[in-house]
Coordinates of C-alpha atoms and ligand atoms in Angstrom, one line a residue:
X1 CA -115.7 -408.9 -19.4
X2 CA -117.4 -409.5 -22.7
X3 CA -119.0 -412.7 -23.8
X4 CA -118.8 -414.1 -27.3
X5 CA -121.7 -416.3 -26.2
X6 CA -124.3 -415.7 -23.5
X7 CA -127.3 -418.2 -23.6
X8 CA -130.1 -418.2 -20.8
X9 CA -132.6 -420.7 -20.4
X10 CA -132.3 -421.7 -24.2
X11 CA -134.6 -424.1 -25.8
X12 CA -133.7 -425.2 -29.3
X13 CA -135.4 -427.9 -31.5
X14 CA -136.9 -428.6 -34.9
X15 CA -140.5 -428.3 -36.0
X16 CA -141.2 -431.2 -38.3
X17 CA -144.1 -432.2 -40.5
X18 CA -145.5 -434.5 -37.9
X19 CA -143.8 -433.4 -34.7
X20 CA -141.8 -430.8 -32.8
X21 CA -138.8 -432.1 -30.9
X22 CA -136.8 -430.1 -28.3
X23 CA -133.2 -431.0 -28.5
X24 CA -131.6 -428.3 -26.0
X25 CA -133.5 -427.3 -23.1
X26 CA -132.7 -424.6 -20.5
X27 CA -129.2 -424.1 -21.8
X28 CA -127.1 -421.7 -19.8
X29 CA -123.7 -421.0 -21.3
X30 CA -121.5 -418.0 -21.3
X31 CA -118.2 -418.1 -23.1
X32 CA -115.6 -415.2 -22.7
X33 CA -114.5 -413.6 -25.8
X34 CA -111.4 -415.1 -27.2
X35 CA -111.6 -418.3 -25.4
X36 CA -111.2 -421.8 -26.8
X37 CA -114.0 -423.9 -25.7
X38 CA -114.2 -427.7 -26.5
X39 CA -117.6 -429.2 -26.6
X40 CA -118.1 -433.1 -25.9
X41 CA -121.2 -435.1 -25.8
X42 CA -122.7 -438.2 -26.9
X43 CA -124.1 -438.6 -30.6
X44 CA -127.3 -436.8 -30.9
X45 CA -127.2 -434.8 -28.0
X46 CA -127.5 -431.4 -30.0
X47 CA -123.9 -430.3 -30.2
X48 CA -124.5 -429.4 -34.1
X49 CA -127.9 -428.0 -33.2
X50 CA -126.2 -425.7 -30.8
X51 CA -123.5 -424.3 -33.3
X52 CA -126.5 -424.0 -35.7
X53 CA -128.5 -421.8 -33.5
X54 CA -125.2 -419.8 -32.7
X55 CA -124.6 -419.4 -36.4
X56 CA -128.2 -418.2 -36.9
X57 CA -129.2 -421.1 -39.1
X58 CA -131.9 -421.9 -36.7
X59 CA -134.0 -419.9 -34.6
X60 CA -134.2 -420.6 -30.8
X61 CA -137.7 -422.1 -29.5
X62 CA -137.3 -420.1 -26.6
X63 CA -135.0 -418.2 -24.2
X64 CA -132.2 -415.8 -24.8
X65 CA -128.9 -416.1 -27.0
X66 CA -126.6 -413.6 -27.6
X67 CA -123.7 -413.9 -30.0
X68 CA -120.8 -411.4 -29.9
X69 CA -122.9 -409.1 -27.8
X70 CA -126.0 -408.9 -30.1
X71 CA -128.5 -411.3 -31.6
X72 CA -127.2 -414.3 -33.9
X73 CA -128.6 -412.6 -36.9
X74 CA -126.6 -409.5 -36.4
X75 CA -123.3 -411.4 -36.0
X76 CA -124.1 -413.2 -39.2
X77 CA -124.9 -410.1 -41.2
X78 CA -121.6 -408.7 -39.9
X79 CA -119.8 -412.0 -41.2
X80 CA -118.3 -412.3 -37.9
X81 CA -119.1 -416.0 -37.8
X82 CA -116.9 -418.8 -39.5
X83 CA -118.5 -422.4 -39.5
X84 CA -116.6 -425.6 -40.4
X85 CA -119.4 -428.1 -40.8
X86 CA -119.3 -431.8 -39.8
X87 CA -120.0 -432.5 -43.7
X88 CA -117.6 -430.3 -45.6
X89 CA -119.6 -428.1 -48.0
X90 CA -117.6 -427.2 -50.9
X91 CA -118.7 -425.7 -54.2
X92 CA -118.2 -428.8 -56.7
X93 CA -117.2 -426.7 -59.6
X94 CA -114.7 -424.6 -57.9
X95 CA -111.1 -425.6 -57.5
X96 CA -109.2 -426.2 -54.1
X97 CA -107.8 -422.6 -54.3
X98 CA -111.3 -421.1 -55.4
X99 CA -113.1 -422.7 -52.5
X100 CA -110.7 -421.3 -50.2
X101 CA -111.1 -417.9 -51.8
X102 CA -114.9 -418.1 -51.5
X103 CA -115.2 -415.6 -48.5
X104 CA -113.8 -413.0 -51.3
X105 CA -116.5 -413.7 -53.8
X106 CA -119.3 -413.6 -51.1
X107 CA -118.0 -410.2 -49.8
X108 CA -116.5 -411.3 -46.4
X109 CA -112.9 -410.4 -47.5
X110 CA -111.5 -408.1 -50.1
X111 CA -109.2 -409.6 -53.0
X112 CA -106.0 -408.0 -52.3
X113 CA -102.4 -409.2 -52.7
X114 CA -102.3 -410.0 -48.9
X115 CA -105.6 -412.3 -49.3
X116 CA -104.1 -414.3 -52.0
X117 CA -100.7 -414.6 -49.9
X118 CA -103.0 -415.7 -47.0
X119 CA -104.9 -418.4 -48.9
X120 CA -101.6 -419.6 -50.2
X121 CA -100.3 -419.7 -46.5
X122 CA -103.4 -421.5 -45.3
X123 CA -103.4 -423.9 -48.3
X124 CA -99.7 -424.7 -47.4
X125 CA -100.7 -425.0 -43.6
X126 CA -103.3 -427.4 -44.4
X127 CA -101.0 -429.5 -46.6
X128 CA -103.2 -428.6 -49.9
X129 CA -100.6 -426.9 -51.8
X130 CA -100.0 -429.8 -54.3
X131 CA -103.7 -430.0 -54.5
X132 CA -104.7 -426.5 -55.1
X133 CA -105.9 -426.9 -58.7
X134 CA -108.2 -429.9 -58.0
X135 CA -111.8 -430.1 -57.6
X136 CA -113.8 -431.4 -54.5
X137 CA -114.7 -434.5 -56.0
X138 CA -111.0 -435.5 -56.8
X139 CA -110.1 -435.1 -52.9
X140 CA -110.4 -437.4 -49.8
X141 CA -113.0 -436.5 -47.2
X142 CA -110.2 -435.3 -44.8
X143 CA -108.5 -433.3 -47.9
X144 CA -112.1 -431.7 -48.4
X145 CA -112.4 -430.8 -44.6
X146 CA -109.3 -429.2 -44.8
X147 CA -110.2 -426.9 -47.6
X148 CA -113.3 -426.1 -45.5
X149 CA -111.1 -425.2 -42.6
X150 CA -108.7 -423.0 -44.6
X151 CA -111.7 -421.1 -46.2
X152 CA -113.3 -420.7 -42.8
X153 CA -109.8 -419.1 -41.6
X154 CA -109.5 -417.0 -44.5
X155 CA -112.4 -415.0 -43.5
X156 CA -110.7 -414.2 -40.2
X157 CA -114.0 -414.8 -38.2
X158 CA -114.3 -413.1 -34.8
X159 CA -116.2 -416.4 -33.9
X160 CA -115.2 -419.8 -35.3
X161 CA -117.6 -422.9 -35.1
X162 CA -115.7 -426.0 -35.7
X163 CA -118.0 -429.2 -35.7
X164 CA -115.8 -432.2 -35.7
X165 CA -113.4 -430.8 -38.2
X166 CA -110.7 -433.3 -37.7
X167 CA -112.7 -436.2 -37.4
X168 CA -111.9 -437.8 -41.0
X169 CA -108.1 -437.3 -40.6
X170 CA -105.4 -439.8 -39.4
X171 CA -104.0 -439.2 -36.0
X172 CA -100.9 -437.7 -37.1
X173 CA -102.3 -435.2 -39.6
X174 CA -105.0 -434.4 -36.8
X175 CA -102.1 -433.7 -34.0
X176 CA -100.4 -431.4 -36.5
X177 CA -103.7 -429.7 -37.6
X178 CA -104.5 -429.2 -33.7
X179 CA -101.1 -427.5 -33.1
X180 CA -101.8 -425.3 -36.5
X181 CA -105.2 -424.4 -35.1
X182 CA -103.6 -423.5 -31.6
X183 CA -101.2 -421.2 -33.4
X184 CA -103.7 -419.4 -35.6
X185 CA -105.9 -419.0 -32.4
X186 CA -103.0 -417.4 -30.5
X187 CA -102.4 -415.0 -33.1
X188 CA -105.7 -413.9 -33.5
X189 CA -108.5 -412.8 -31.0
X190 CA -110.9 -415.4 -32.3
X191 CA -113.2 -417.4 -30.1
X192 CA -113.5 -420.9 -30.9
X193 CA -116.3 -423.4 -30.3
X194 CA -114.9 -426.8 -31.1
X195 CA -117.1 -430.0 -31.1
X196 CA -115.1 -433.2 -31.1
X197 CA -115.8 -436.9 -30.0
X198 CA -112.2 -437.0 -29.1
X199 CA -111.5 -436.7 -25.3
X200 CA -107.8 -436.1 -26.1
X201 CA -108.4 -433.4 -28.6
X202 CA -110.9 -431.7 -26.4
X203 CA -108.4 -431.6 -23.4
X204 CA -105.5 -430.7 -25.6
X205 CA -107.1 -427.9 -27.3
X206 CA -109.5 -426.5 -25.1
X207 CA -109.1 -424.0 -22.3
X208 CA -112.3 -425.0 -21.1
X209 CA -114.1 -428.2 -21.8
X210 CA -117.9 -428.6 -21.4
X211 CA -119.6 -432.1 -21.6
X212 CA -123.5 -431.9 -23.0
X213 CA -125.9 -434.7 -22.0
X214 CA -129.1 -435.7 -24.3
X215 CA -132.7 -435.6 -23.8
X216 CA -132.8 -432.8 -23.1
X217 CA -129.4 -431.5 -24.2
X218 CA -127.9 -429.7 -21.5
X219 CA -124.6 -428.7 -20.0
X220 CA -123.6 -431.5 -17.2
X221 CA -120.0 -430.8 -16.9
X222 CA -117.7 -427.9 -17.2
X223 CA -114.1 -428.0 -16.8
X224 CA -111.6 -425.1 -16.7
X225 CA -108.3 -426.3 -18.1
X226 CA -106.4 -423.0 -17.6
X227 CA -104.9 -424.2 -14.5
X228 CA -104.0 -427.5 -15.9
X229 CA -101.8 -426.0 -18.7
X230 CA -99.2 -423.3 -19.2
X231 CA -99.9 -419.9 -20.1
X232 CA -101.3 -419.6 -23.5
X233 CA -103.1 -422.6 -23.4
X234 CA -100.0 -424.6 -23.9
X235 CA -99.3 -428.4 -22.8
X236 CA -98.0 -431.6 -24.1
X237 CA -100.5 -434.4 -24.8
X238 CA -98.6 -436.6 -22.5
X239 CA -98.5 -434.3 -19.4
X240 CA -99.8 -436.0 -16.2
X241 CA -102.1 -433.2 -15.7
X242 CA -103.8 -433.7 -19.2
X243 CA -103.9 -437.3 -18.8
X244 CA -105.9 -436.8 -15.7
X245 CA -108.3 -434.2 -17.1
X246 CA -109.0 -436.7 -19.7
X247 CA -109.9 -439.3 -17.3
X248 CA -112.2 -436.9 -15.7
X249 CA -113.7 -435.7 -18.8
X250 CA -114.1 -439.7 -20.1
X251 CA -115.8 -440.4 -16.7
X252 CA -118.4 -437.3 -17.2
X253 CA -118.9 -438.3 -20.9
X254 CA -119.8 -441.9 -19.8
X255 CA -122.2 -440.5 -17.1
X256 CA -123.8 -438.3 -19.8
X257 CA -124.2 -441.1 -22.4
Ligands
ATP1 N1 -133.1 -431.1 -39.2 C1 -133.5 -432.0 -38.1 N2 -134.8 -432.1 -38.0 C2 -135.3 -433.0 -37.0 N3 -134.5 -433.4 -36.1 C3 -133.2 -433.1 -36.4 C4 -132.6 -432.4 -37.3 N4 -131.2 -432.4 -37.0 C5 -130.9 -433.1 -36.1 N5 -132.1 -433.6 -35.4 C6 -132.2 -434.3 -34.2 O1 -131.6 -433.6 -33.1 C7 -131.0 -434.2 -32.1 C8 -129.6 -433.6 -32.1 O2 -128.9 -433.4 -33.2 P1 -127.4 -433.1 -33.5 O3 -127.1 -433.0 -35.1 O4 -127.3 -431.7 -32.8 O5 -126.4 -434.0 -32.5 P2 -124.9 -434.2 -32.4 O6 -124.9 -434.0 -30.7 O7 -124.3 -433.3 -33.1 O8 -124.8 -435.5 -32.7 P3 -123.5 -436.2 -33.4 O9 -122.3 -436.3 -32.4 O10 -123.8 -437.4 -33.8 O11 -123.0 -435.3 -34.6 C9 -130.8 -435.7 -32.8 O12 -132.0 -436.3 -31.9 C10 -131.4 -435.5 -34.1 O13 -131.9 -436.6 -34.5
MG2 MG1 -123.2 -433.4 -34.9

């Protein structure tokens, strides 16, 4: 069995000018390759910090972390990791289409017919086709976030880190994009780590859901959803199993808050 994420006794924090803080302490987490993991936890508990250390944007203070079988640095160097940040990071001078095609310019993908077709497909999937020629400042927050998602997907990362990617969307669009994301995940062997504040979204998307608590950030609840769902991580939002799992997760989240 191979693991996309394997952390043991991992401590992560920030070294500031006046103080050092430890955000995650003794974090043990193994995520099998190809899995869809949802991550819940109260604000400030260290969800984004965890994604940052996986993406090699931050060094651990102590402990062990393997990403796709090697160091976070090696995974990043191979451009195996895609990141959709909590705040969409688009280049303001590039149009929507050119922002989506950014992985080509940074060498993560080759500009071929199939890549331009794929970028058009992703723009369509994200409902961005009519906006393709606009600049980021001409978009709403949710539209910008969808551009960032299309861009991350274009690079076809083996590991996709998503930090509350759909938080800024209306519920109908969010539900639709949840389904599109699951479709894309089913067609690829991508491992997804998906941070959300929505218990419903976590339960609907995840094959497994973990809940983190704060001070120090650690895993306090770990729910395997595979028995709750049909094969292929399929379910309906109103399935009684899912509603029940949501209740369990909400209670765990309350205890963690
Ligand atoms: N660059 C930084 N320097 C110092 N402390 C930081 C930095 N970034 C985050 N923190 C602190 O680390 C802790 C965890 O932050 P993090 O952003 O990981 O939380 P989170 O779980 O993603 O919260 P949210 O749900 O609000 O996004 C918080 O206490 C935060 O104040
Ligand atoms: Mg965060």
